[in-house]
Amino acid sequence: MSAPILWIAVPFIAGVLILFFFREEYVAYLGGAAATALALIAFVIPIDAALLLGGISIKIAPSVEVFGRSFSLPAADAPLLTMIYGSAALWFFGAKVSRSAHRFVALGLIICALLTASIAVEPFLYAALLLEIAAMLTIPLLAPLYQKPSRGVIRFLVYQTLAMPFILFSGWLLAGAEASPADVNAAIQSGLLALMGFAFLFSVFPLYSWIPQIMEETAPYAAGFLLWALPTFTAIFALGFFERYIWLLNTPQIAAAILFSGVLMTASGGLFAAAQRHLGRIFGYAVVAEVGLILVALGLHSSESANLVFLIVLPRSLELSVYALALSVVKGAAYRLSFDDVKGLIRKYPIAVGALIVAHLSLAGFPLLAGFPSRLALWRELSAQSLTAAFWVFFGMAGLIVAAARALSALVAADDDAKWQINESWIQSLMLGLGVLGIFILGMFPQMLAPFLANLPQLFERLAQ
Amino acid sequence: MLFDILSWAAVGLAFLAASTLLVSRDWRISLGALALQYFAAFWLITRHLPFAMGSVKLISGWMVVAILGMTRYNLGELDDDSRDSFFLRGAAFRFVLTAVAALVALGATPRIEAAIPGLGLPVIAGGLILVGAGVAHLGLTDDPLRVALGLLTLISGFEILYAAVESAILVAGLLALINLGLGLSGAYLLLAGSVPFAEEGEEFA
């Protein structure tokens, strides 16, 4: 057995089998169990080292060849695999509660397999092709057959497709630029192409217009999964890209461009979130602001960049899954998510509304919640480099807190005689409750992430120097 | 010499097909033009890749045409402009737009050939014309079929250029898969909205 077969082929096949052969009621448990098993295997069984179980020796080979190219998942990737499939398990178990399990779990497993392949493929630039295929597979999740496709979905497809040629060509030009370092023009052209590609992949300002549109028009849980998966894997891909072409990040203009894009995304995301009157759109802008933070961490030009990226990425799966699940429950009750439609809903769905506000505040970096340690560490690093940039990031976070306050004021605006009820099902209450508990635990005891954070940045040694 | 003439003929064919795609409002003519465009792209790709690998791209392209054609045929007659937010609807404007894209491409071709020798003028010109036409197409519409056609045109142009610098079988396979995926995504988006809620049996949450 080789690692790529175990963590790419197996979930891919499982996804296909679920799509065609399993019934709705079991798939969330099945998909969640499969993802949990893959995460546990990555956590427990070392890659490329013999493990004796009784009289049987097990060894997971790190790579496999496909059409003359290698897919490789070395031992250093094990924490990453644990994180990916552990997070995927959270989403798949939650799918049962969101009542959209069958297609979501099946396609989710296939998408996770493809995104894992994007980490494993050598040369790593081919990841752009796999990210594009994964993006196309999300289309059936975002546009159900009974609903006309929204403009946001179409725009998403266009932007993700435009990213691929830029990344592939930049890789080819960068190889040439490395061969002749004196050719400044080639270096500038290749750097610009790479930045354009990542601008589309990360949906930097103003290319993120599809995110709030999708959140307004499609199922929040599926859209939330997309907004977790693609930026997370794009961040890992970007770290690999800049690890390989470290001289790009050492070019002050390029590092400044990445930092500026991130600050602009965070500030504009927070500002626009504060101005919305729709819970879905607020979620979308909160994600935009958070992706901006990832870019800020990337552009910091610091040995802590990789650490900070993972510190942001690790809790975001929990935050986004709880947020999307709560939105899903609220949408099930109110049908639409505008402030007028959800007015006073806290008295009917107190657990979902509470979870929604806690998850949102965590994204805004509220103290004692999961997002706080990463924001604090980021501010510390950023303020040492540019107080102006730190101010605008703070401004974006403040915008998210204002958005939370406005959402809360709409959600609590019930008639005085309205009675308190709990209309969530027991499983919804359980999952949301556990999620909120997890957000508090990660906020108060961030050292729980230390085992992951200790190993993950080792994948990017040149960035850490 | 003969190959050069044929290659320039393929560039002309690519321009003609891209213009037709942009100008024509009839989906049958558009899909016919897309099939011709894949043939032109096939010829230009085989200037740098083996015939067999070029054939993969031609076959996958024609499969995409078949997928989109069958889907659109089964939908019957629709109001093609129902979703289109395109406010400059004149065919002349669209043709001029393609011509501008082609002129920009032809203007840039010698410079790119000078910067990256060995690609070949017809390959660069053909690739850039299709990329330009694809971008122009995407800028004009949000109709799912038209967006799929625009993306496929853009990717065809990119494939022509990328085939000159990358000959890996895995890349050729993945690009063929992306072409098929774009075709299937386009077909899915065309179908979306045509199935009643109860039939699909999904919740809105």
Coordinates of C-alpha atoms in Angstrom, one line a residue, chain A:
Chain A
M1 CA 0.0 0.0 0.0
S2 CA 1.3 3.4 -0.8
A3 CA 0.3 6.7 0.8
P4 CA -1.2 8.3 -2.4
I5 CA -3.4 5.2 -2.9
L6 CA -4.5 5.3 0.7
W7 CA -5.3 9.1 0.9
I8 CA -6.1 9.8 -2.7
A9 CA -7.5 6.7 -4.5
V10 CA -9.4 5.3 -1.5
P11 CA -11.5 8.4 -0.7
F12 CA -12.0 9.0 -4.4
I13 CA -13.4 5.5 -4.9
A14 CA -15.4 5.8 -1.7
G15 CA -16.9 9.0 -3.0
V16 CA -17.9 7.4 -6.3
L17 CA -19.4 4.4 -4.5
I18 CA -21.4 6.6 -2.2
L19 CA -22.7 8.7 -5.1
F20 CA -24.1 5.7 -6.9
F21 CA -24.8 2.9 -4.4
F22 CA -25.7 4.2 -1.0
R23 CA -28.9 5.7 0.4
E24 CA -29.3 9.1 1.9
E25 CA -29.7 8.1 5.5
Y26 CA -26.4 6.4 5.9
V27 CA -24.0 8.5 3.8
A28 CA -23.2 11.2 6.4
Y29 CA -22.0 8.6 8.9
L30 CA -20.3 6.6 6.2
G31 CA -18.4 9.5 4.8
G32 CA -17.6 10.9 8.2
A33 CA -16.3 7.5 9.4
A34 CA -14.2 7.1 6.3
A35 CA -12.6 10.5 6.7
T36 CA -12.1 9.9 10.4
A37 CA -10.4 6.6 9.7
L38 CA -8.1 8.2 7.1
A39 CA -7.2 11.0 9.6
L40 CA -6.5 8.4 12.3
I41 CA -4.3 6.3 10.0
A42 CA -2.4 9.4 9.1
F43 CA -2.0 10.3 12.8
V44 CA -1.0 6.8 14.0
I45 CA 0.7 4.9 11.3
P46 CA 4.0 6.4 10.1
I47 CA 4.6 6.8 6.4
D48 CA 7.7 5.1 4.9
A49 CA 8.5 3.3 8.2
A50 CA 7.9 -0.3 9.1
L51 CA 5.3 -0.9 11.8
L52 CA 5.0 -4.2 13.5
L53 CA 1.5 -5.3 14.4
G54 CA 1.8 -8.7 16.1
G55 CA 3.5 -10.7 13.5
I56 CA 2.6 -8.5 10.6
S57 CA 4.9 -5.8 9.3
I58 CA 3.1 -2.8 7.7
K59 CA 4.8 -0.2 5.6
I60 CA 3.2 2.6 3.7
A61 CA 5.3 3.6 0.7
P62 CA 5.4 7.4 0.2
S63 CA 5.0 7.7 -3.5
V64 CA 3.5 6.2 -6.7
E65 CA 4.1 6.9 -10.4
V66 CA 1.3 7.8 -12.7
F67 CA 2.0 8.5 -16.4
G68 CA 5.7 9.1 -15.7
R69 CA 5.0 11.7 -12.9
S70 CA 5.1 11.1 -9.2
F71 CA 2.5 11.5 -6.5
S72 CA 4.3 11.7 -3.3
L73 CA 3.1 12.0 0.3
P74 CA 6.2 11.7 2.6
A75 CA 6.2 11.3 6.3
A76 CA 6.3 15.0 6.8
D77 CA 2.9 15.3 5.2
A78 CA 1.2 13.1 7.9
P79 CA 0.0 16.1 10.1
L80 CA -1.3 17.8 7.0
L81 CA -3.3 14.6 6.1
T82 CA -4.6 14.3 9.6
M83 CA -5.8 17.9 9.5
I84 CA -7.4 17.5 6.0
Y85 CA -9.3 14.4 6.7
G86 CA -10.1 15.3 10.3
S87 CA -11.7 18.6 9.1
A88 CA -13.5 16.7 6.3
A89 CA -14.9 14.4 8.9
L90 CA -16.4 17.4 10.8
W91 CA -18.1 18.6 7.6
F92 CA -19.4 15.1 6.6
F93 CA -20.9 14.4 10.0
G94 CA -22.5 17.8 10.0
A95 CA -24.0 17.1 6.6
K96 CA -26.5 14.8 8.3
V97 CA -27.8 17.8 10.2
S98 CA -27.9 20.1 7.2
R99 CA -30.2 17.7 5.4
S100 CA -28.1 17.7 2.2
A101 CA -25.9 14.7 2.8
H102 CA -25.9 12.4 -0.2
R103 CA -24.4 14.5 -3.0
F104 CA -22.4 16.6 -0.5
V105 CA -20.6 13.6 1.2
A106 CA -19.9 11.8 -2.1
L107 CA -18.6 14.8 -4.0
G108 CA -16.9 16.1 -0.8
L109 CA -14.8 12.9 -0.5
I110 CA -13.9 13.1 -4.2
I111 CA -13.0 16.8 -3.8
C112 CA -10.8 16.0 -0.8
A113 CA -9.1 13.3 -2.7
L114 CA -8.3 15.6 -5.6
L115 CA -7.2 18.4 -3.3
T116 CA -4.9 15.9 -1.5
A117 CA -3.5 14.9 -4.9
S118 CA -2.8 18.6 -5.5
I119 CA -0.4 18.5 -2.5
A120 CA 1.1 15.2 -3.6
V121 CA 1.7 15.8 -7.4
E122 CA 5.3 16.3 -8.7
P123 CA 6.1 18.7 -10.3
F124 CA 3.9 20.6 -7.8
L125 CA 2.7 23.2 -10.3
Y126 CA 0.4 20.6 -11.8
A127 CA -1.6 21.2 -8.6
A128 CA -3.3 24.1 -10.5
L129 CA -4.9 21.5 -12.8
L130 CA -6.2 19.4 -9.9
L131 CA -7.5 22.5 -8.1
E132 CA -9.4 23.4 -11.2
I133 CA -10.9 19.9 -11.5
A134 CA -11.9 20.1 -7.8
A135 CA -13.5 23.5 -8.4
M136 CA -15.6 22.1 -11.2
L137 CA -16.8 19.3 -9.0
T138 CA -18.2 21.8 -6.6
I139 CA -20.7 23.1 -9.2
P140 CA -23.3 20.4 -8.5
L141 CA -23.1 21.2 -4.8
L142 CA -23.7 24.9 -5.5
A143 CA -26.3 24.7 -8.2
P144 CA -29.0 22.1 -7.5
L145 CA -30.9 20.9 -10.5
Y146 CA -34.1 22.5 -9.4
Q147 CA -32.7 25.9 -9.2
K148 CA -31.3 28.2 -11.9
P149 CA -27.6 28.7 -11.5
S150 CA -26.8 32.0 -9.8
R151 CA -24.4 34.5 -11.3
G152 CA -22.0 33.8 -8.4
V153 CA -21.7 30.2 -9.4
I154 CA -20.8 31.1 -13.0
R155 CA -18.4 33.8 -11.9
F156 CA -16.7 31.3 -9.5
L157 CA -16.2 28.8 -12.4
V158 CA -14.8 31.5 -14.6
Y159 CA -12.3 32.8 -12.1
Q160 CA -11.1 29.4 -11.0
T161 CA -10.6 28.4 -14.6
L162 CA -8.7 31.7 -15.3
A163 CA -6.3 30.9 -12.5
M164 CA -4.9 27.7 -14.0
P165 CA -3.2 29.1 -17.2
F166 CA -1.5 31.9 -15.2
I167 CA -0.1 29.4 -12.6
L168 CA 1.1 26.9 -15.2
F169 CA 2.7 29.5 -17.4
S170 CA 4.3 31.3 -14.5
G171 CA 5.9 28.0 -13.4
W172 CA 7.4 27.5 -16.8
L173 CA 8.7 31.1 -16.9
L174 CA 10.0 30.9 -13.4
A175 CA 12.1 27.9 -14.4
G176 CA 13.6 30.0 -17.2
A177 CA 14.1 33.0 -14.8
E178 CA 16.0 30.8 -12.4
A179 CA 18.3 29.5 -15.2
S180 CA 19.2 33.1 -16.1
P181 CA 19.0 35.2 -12.8
A182 CA 20.4 38.3 -14.6
D183 CA 17.3 38.6 -16.7
V184 CA 15.2 40.9 -14.6
N185 CA 12.4 41.2 -17.1
A186 CA 11.8 37.4 -17.1
A187 CA 11.7 37.5 -13.3
I188 CA 9.2 40.3 -13.3
Q189 CA 7.0 38.7 -15.9
S190 CA 7.0 35.3 -14.2
G191 CA 6.3 36.9 -10.8
L192 CA 3.4 38.9 -12.2
L193 CA 1.9 35.9 -13.8
A194 CA 2.2 33.9 -10.6
L195 CA 0.5 36.7 -8.6
M196 CA -2.3 36.9 -11.2
G197 CA -2.9 33.2 -10.8
F198 CA -3.0 33.4 -7.0
A199 CA -5.2 36.5 -7.2
F200 CA -7.8 34.4 -9.0
L201 CA -7.3 31.4 -6.7
F202 CA -7.6 33.4 -3.5
S203 CA -10.2 35.7 -5.0
V204 CA -8.5 38.9 -3.9
F205 CA -10.2 42.2 -4.1
P206 CA -12.2 42.8 -6.4
L207 CA -12.4 39.2 -7.6
Y208 CA -14.3 38.0 -4.6
S209 CA -17.7 39.3 -5.7
W210 CA -18.9 35.7 -6.3
I211 CA -18.5 34.7 -2.6
P212 CA -21.3 36.8 -1.1
Q213 CA -23.4 36.1 -4.2
I214 CA -23.0 32.3 -3.7
M215 CA -23.7 32.7 0.0
E216 CA -26.9 34.6 -0.7
E217 CA -28.2 32.3 -3.4
T218 CA -27.1 28.7 -2.6
A219 CA -27.2 26.2 0.3
P220 CA -25.0 27.7 3.0
Y221 CA -23.5 24.3 4.1
A222 CA -22.3 23.4 0.7
A223 CA -21.0 26.9 0.0
G224 CA -19.3 26.9 3.4
F225 CA -17.5 23.6 2.6
L226 CA -16.3 25.2 -0.7
L227 CA -15.1 28.3 1.2
W228 CA -13.2 26.1 3.6
A229 CA -11.7 23.7 1.1
L230 CA -10.4 25.8 -1.7
P231 CA -8.7 28.6 0.2
T232 CA -7.2 26.1 2.6
F233 CA -5.6 24.0 -0.1
T234 CA -4.7 27.2 -2.1
A235 CA -2.8 28.4 1.0
I236 CA -0.9 25.1 1.2
F237 CA -0.2 25.3 -2.5
A238 CA 1.0 28.9 -2.2
L239 CA 3.3 27.9 0.7
G240 CA 4.7 25.2 -1.5
F241 CA 5.0 27.6 -4.4
F242 CA 6.9 30.2 -2.4
E243 CA 9.0 27.5 -0.7
R244 CA 10.2 26.5 -4.2
Y245 CA 10.6 30.0 -5.5
I246 CA 11.6 31.7 -2.2
W247 CA 13.4 34.5 -4.2
L248 CA 9.9 35.7 -5.2
L249 CA 9.0 36.4 -1.5
N250 CA 12.4 37.9 -1.0
T251 CA 11.6 40.5 -3.7
P252 CA 10.2 43.4 -1.6
Q253 CA 7.7 44.5 -4.2
I254 CA 6.1 41.0 -4.5
A255 CA 6.0 40.5 -0.7
A256 CA 4.5 44.0 -0.4
A257 CA 1.9 43.2 -3.1
I258 CA 0.8 40.1 -1.3
L259 CA 0.6 41.9 2.0
F260 CA -1.3 44.8 0.5
S261 CA -3.8 42.4 -1.2
G262 CA -4.4 40.7 2.2
V263 CA -4.8 43.9 4.1
L264 CA -7.2 45.2 1.4
M265 CA -9.2 42.0 1.5
T266 CA -9.4 42.0 5.3
A267 CA -10.3 45.7 5.5
S268 CA -12.9 45.6 2.7
G269 CA -14.3 42.3 3.8
G270 CA -14.9 43.7 7.3
L271 CA -16.3 47.0 6.0
F272 CA -18.7 45.3 3.6
A273 CA -19.8 42.7 6.2
A274 CA -20.7 45.6 8.5
A275 CA -23.0 47.1 5.8
Q276 CA -24.9 43.9 5.0
R277 CA -28.5 43.0 5.9
H278 CA -28.2 39.3 5.0
L279 CA -26.7 36.6 7.2
G280 CA -25.3 34.6 4.2
R281 CA -23.6 37.6 2.7
I282 CA -22.1 38.5 6.1
F283 CA -20.7 34.9 6.3
G284 CA -19.2 35.4 2.8
Y285 CA -17.5 38.7 3.7
A286 CA -16.2 37.2 6.9
V287 CA -14.6 34.5 4.9
V288 CA -13.1 37.1 2.5
A289 CA -11.6 38.9 5.5
E290 CA -10.2 35.7 6.9
V291 CA -8.6 34.7 3.5
G292 CA -7.1 38.2 3.6
L293 CA -5.4 37.3 6.9
I294 CA -3.9 34.2 5.3
L295 CA -2.5 36.5 2.5
V296 CA -1.2 38.9 5.2
A297 CA 0.6 36.0 6.9
L298 CA 2.1 34.9 3.5
G299 CA 3.3 38.4 2.7
L300 CA 4.8 39.2 6.1
H301 CA 8.4 38.4 4.9
S302 CA 9.0 36.7 8.2
S303 CA 10.3 33.3 9.4
E304 CA 6.9 32.9 11.2
S305 CA 4.9 33.1 7.9
A306 CA 4.2 29.4 7.6
N307 CA 3.5 29.1 11.3
L308 CA 1.0 31.9 11.1
V309 CA -0.7 30.5 8.0
F310 CA -1.3 27.2 9.8
L311 CA -2.4 28.9 13.0
I312 CA -5.1 30.6 10.9
V313 CA -6.0 27.5 8.8
L314 CA -6.2 24.9 11.6
P315 CA -9.2 26.3 13.5
R316 CA -11.0 27.7 10.5
S317 CA -12.5 24.3 9.6
L318 CA -14.2 24.2 13.0
E319 CA -15.3 27.9 12.8
L320 CA -16.7 27.6 9.3
S321 CA -18.4 24.3 9.8
V322 CA -20.2 25.5 12.9
Y323 CA -21.1 28.8 11.2
A324 CA -22.4 27.1 8.0
L325 CA -24.3 24.5 10.1
A326 CA -26.0 27.2 12.2
L327 CA -26.8 29.2 9.0
S328 CA -28.3 26.0 7.5
V329 CA -30.5 25.5 10.5
V330 CA -31.6 29.1 10.5
K331 CA -32.3 29.0 6.7
G332 CA -34.4 25.9 7.2
A333 CA -36.6 27.9 9.6
A334 CA -36.6 31.3 7.8
Y335 CA -36.1 30.2 4.2
R336 CA -34.3 33.4 3.5
L337 CA -31.5 34.9 5.5
S338 CA -32.2 38.6 5.2
F339 CA -32.5 40.5 8.6
D340 CA -36.3 41.0 8.0
D341 CA -36.8 37.2 7.6
V342 CA -34.7 36.1 10.6
K343 CA -36.0 38.7 13.0
G344 CA -36.6 37.4 16.5
L345 CA -35.4 33.9 15.6
I346 CA -33.3 33.5 18.7
R347 CA -36.5 32.7 20.7
K348 CA -37.2 29.7 18.4
Y349 CA -33.7 28.6 17.6
P350 CA -31.5 29.7 20.4
I351 CA -28.8 27.1 20.0
A352 CA -28.3 27.7 16.3
V353 CA -28.4 31.5 16.7
G354 CA -25.9 31.3 19.6
A355 CA -23.6 29.0 17.6
L356 CA -23.8 31.4 14.6
I357 CA -22.8 34.4 16.7
V358 CA -20.0 32.6 18.5
A359 CA -18.5 31.3 15.2
H360 CA -18.7 34.7 13.6
L361 CA -17.0 36.4 16.6
S362 CA -14.3 33.7 16.4
L363 CA -13.7 34.7 12.8
A364 CA -13.5 38.3 13.9
G365 CA -10.7 37.3 16.4
F366 CA -12.8 37.9 19.6
P367 CA -10.9 37.0 22.8
L368 CA -11.2 33.5 24.2
L369 CA -12.5 32.1 20.9
A370 CA -10.6 29.9 18.5
G371 CA -9.6 32.7 16.0
F372 CA -8.1 34.9 18.7
P373 CA -4.6 33.4 19.1
S374 CA -3.9 33.5 15.4
R375 CA -5.1 37.1 15.1
L376 CA -3.0 38.1 18.1
A377 CA 0.1 36.5 16.7
L378 CA -0.5 38.1 13.3
W379 CA -1.0 41.5 14.8
R380 CA 2.3 41.2 16.8
E381 CA 4.3 40.3 13.7
L382 CA 2.5 42.8 11.4
S383 CA 2.8 45.7 13.8
A384 CA 6.5 45.2 13.9
Q385 CA 6.6 45.7 10.2
S386 CA 3.9 48.2 9.5
L387 CA 1.6 49.9 11.9
T388 CA -0.6 51.2 9.1
A389 CA -1.2 47.7 7.8
A390 CA -1.9 46.5 11.4
F391 CA -4.5 49.3 11.7
W392 CA -6.3 48.3 8.6
V393 CA -6.4 44.7 9.6
F394 CA -7.8 45.8 13.0
F395 CA -10.3 47.9 11.1
G396 CA -11.5 44.8 9.1
M397 CA -11.8 42.8 12.3
A398 CA -13.8 45.6 13.9
G399 CA -16.1 45.6 10.9
L400 CA -16.8 41.9 11.5
I401 CA -17.7 42.6 15.1
V402 CA -20.0 45.4 14.0
A403 CA -21.6 42.9 11.6
A404 CA -22.0 40.4 14.4
A405 CA -23.7 43.1 16.6
R406 CA -26.1 44.0 13.8
A407 CA -26.9 40.4 13.1
L408 CA -27.5 39.8 16.8
S409 CA -29.8 42.8 17.0
A410 CA -32.0 41.5 14.2
L411 CA -32.0 37.9 15.6
V412 CA -33.1 39.1 19.1
A413 CA -35.7 41.5 17.9
A414 CA -38.7 39.3 18.9
D415 CA -42.1 40.4 20.1
D416 CA -42.3 40.7 23.9
D417 CA -44.9 38.0 24.2
A418 CA -42.9 35.5 22.0
K419 CA -42.0 32.4 24.0
W420 CA -38.6 30.7 24.2
Q421 CA -38.5 27.4 22.5
I422 CA -35.9 24.9 21.3
N423 CA -36.8 23.8 17.8
E424 CA -33.5 22.3 16.9
S425 CA -33.4 18.5 16.7
W426 CA -31.2 16.8 19.4
I427 CA -28.5 16.0 16.8
Q428 CA -28.4 19.6 15.6
S429 CA -28.2 20.8 19.2
L430 CA -25.5 18.2 20.0
M431 CA -23.3 19.1 16.9
L432 CA -23.7 22.8 17.3
G433 CA -23.0 22.5 21.1
L434 CA -19.9 20.5 20.5
G435 CA -18.7 22.9 17.9
V436 CA -19.1 25.9 20.1
L437 CA -17.4 24.0 22.9
G438 CA -14.5 23.3 20.5
I439 CA -14.3 27.0 19.5
F440 CA -14.0 28.0 23.2
I441 CA -11.5 25.2 24.0
L442 CA -9.2 26.1 21.0
G443 CA -9.5 29.8 22.1
M444 CA -8.6 29.2 25.7
F445 CA -6.1 26.4 25.2
P446 CA -4.4 27.1 21.9
Q447 CA -1.5 24.9 22.9
M448 CA -3.7 22.0 21.9
L449 CA -2.7 22.8 18.3
A450 CA 1.0 22.6 19.2
P451 CA 1.5 19.0 18.1
F452 CA 0.3 20.0 14.6
L453 CA 2.0 23.3 14.5
A454 CA 5.3 21.8 15.6
N455 CA 5.5 19.5 12.6
L456 CA 3.6 21.3 9.8
P457 CA 6.0 24.2 9.1
Q458 CA 8.8 21.6 8.7
L459 CA 7.3 21.1 5.3
F460 CA 8.4 24.6 4.4
E461 CA 11.9 24.8 5.7
R462 CA 13.1 27.6 3.4
L463 CA 10.2 29.8 4.4
A464 CA 11.0 29.2 8.1
Q465 CA 14.6 30.5 7.7

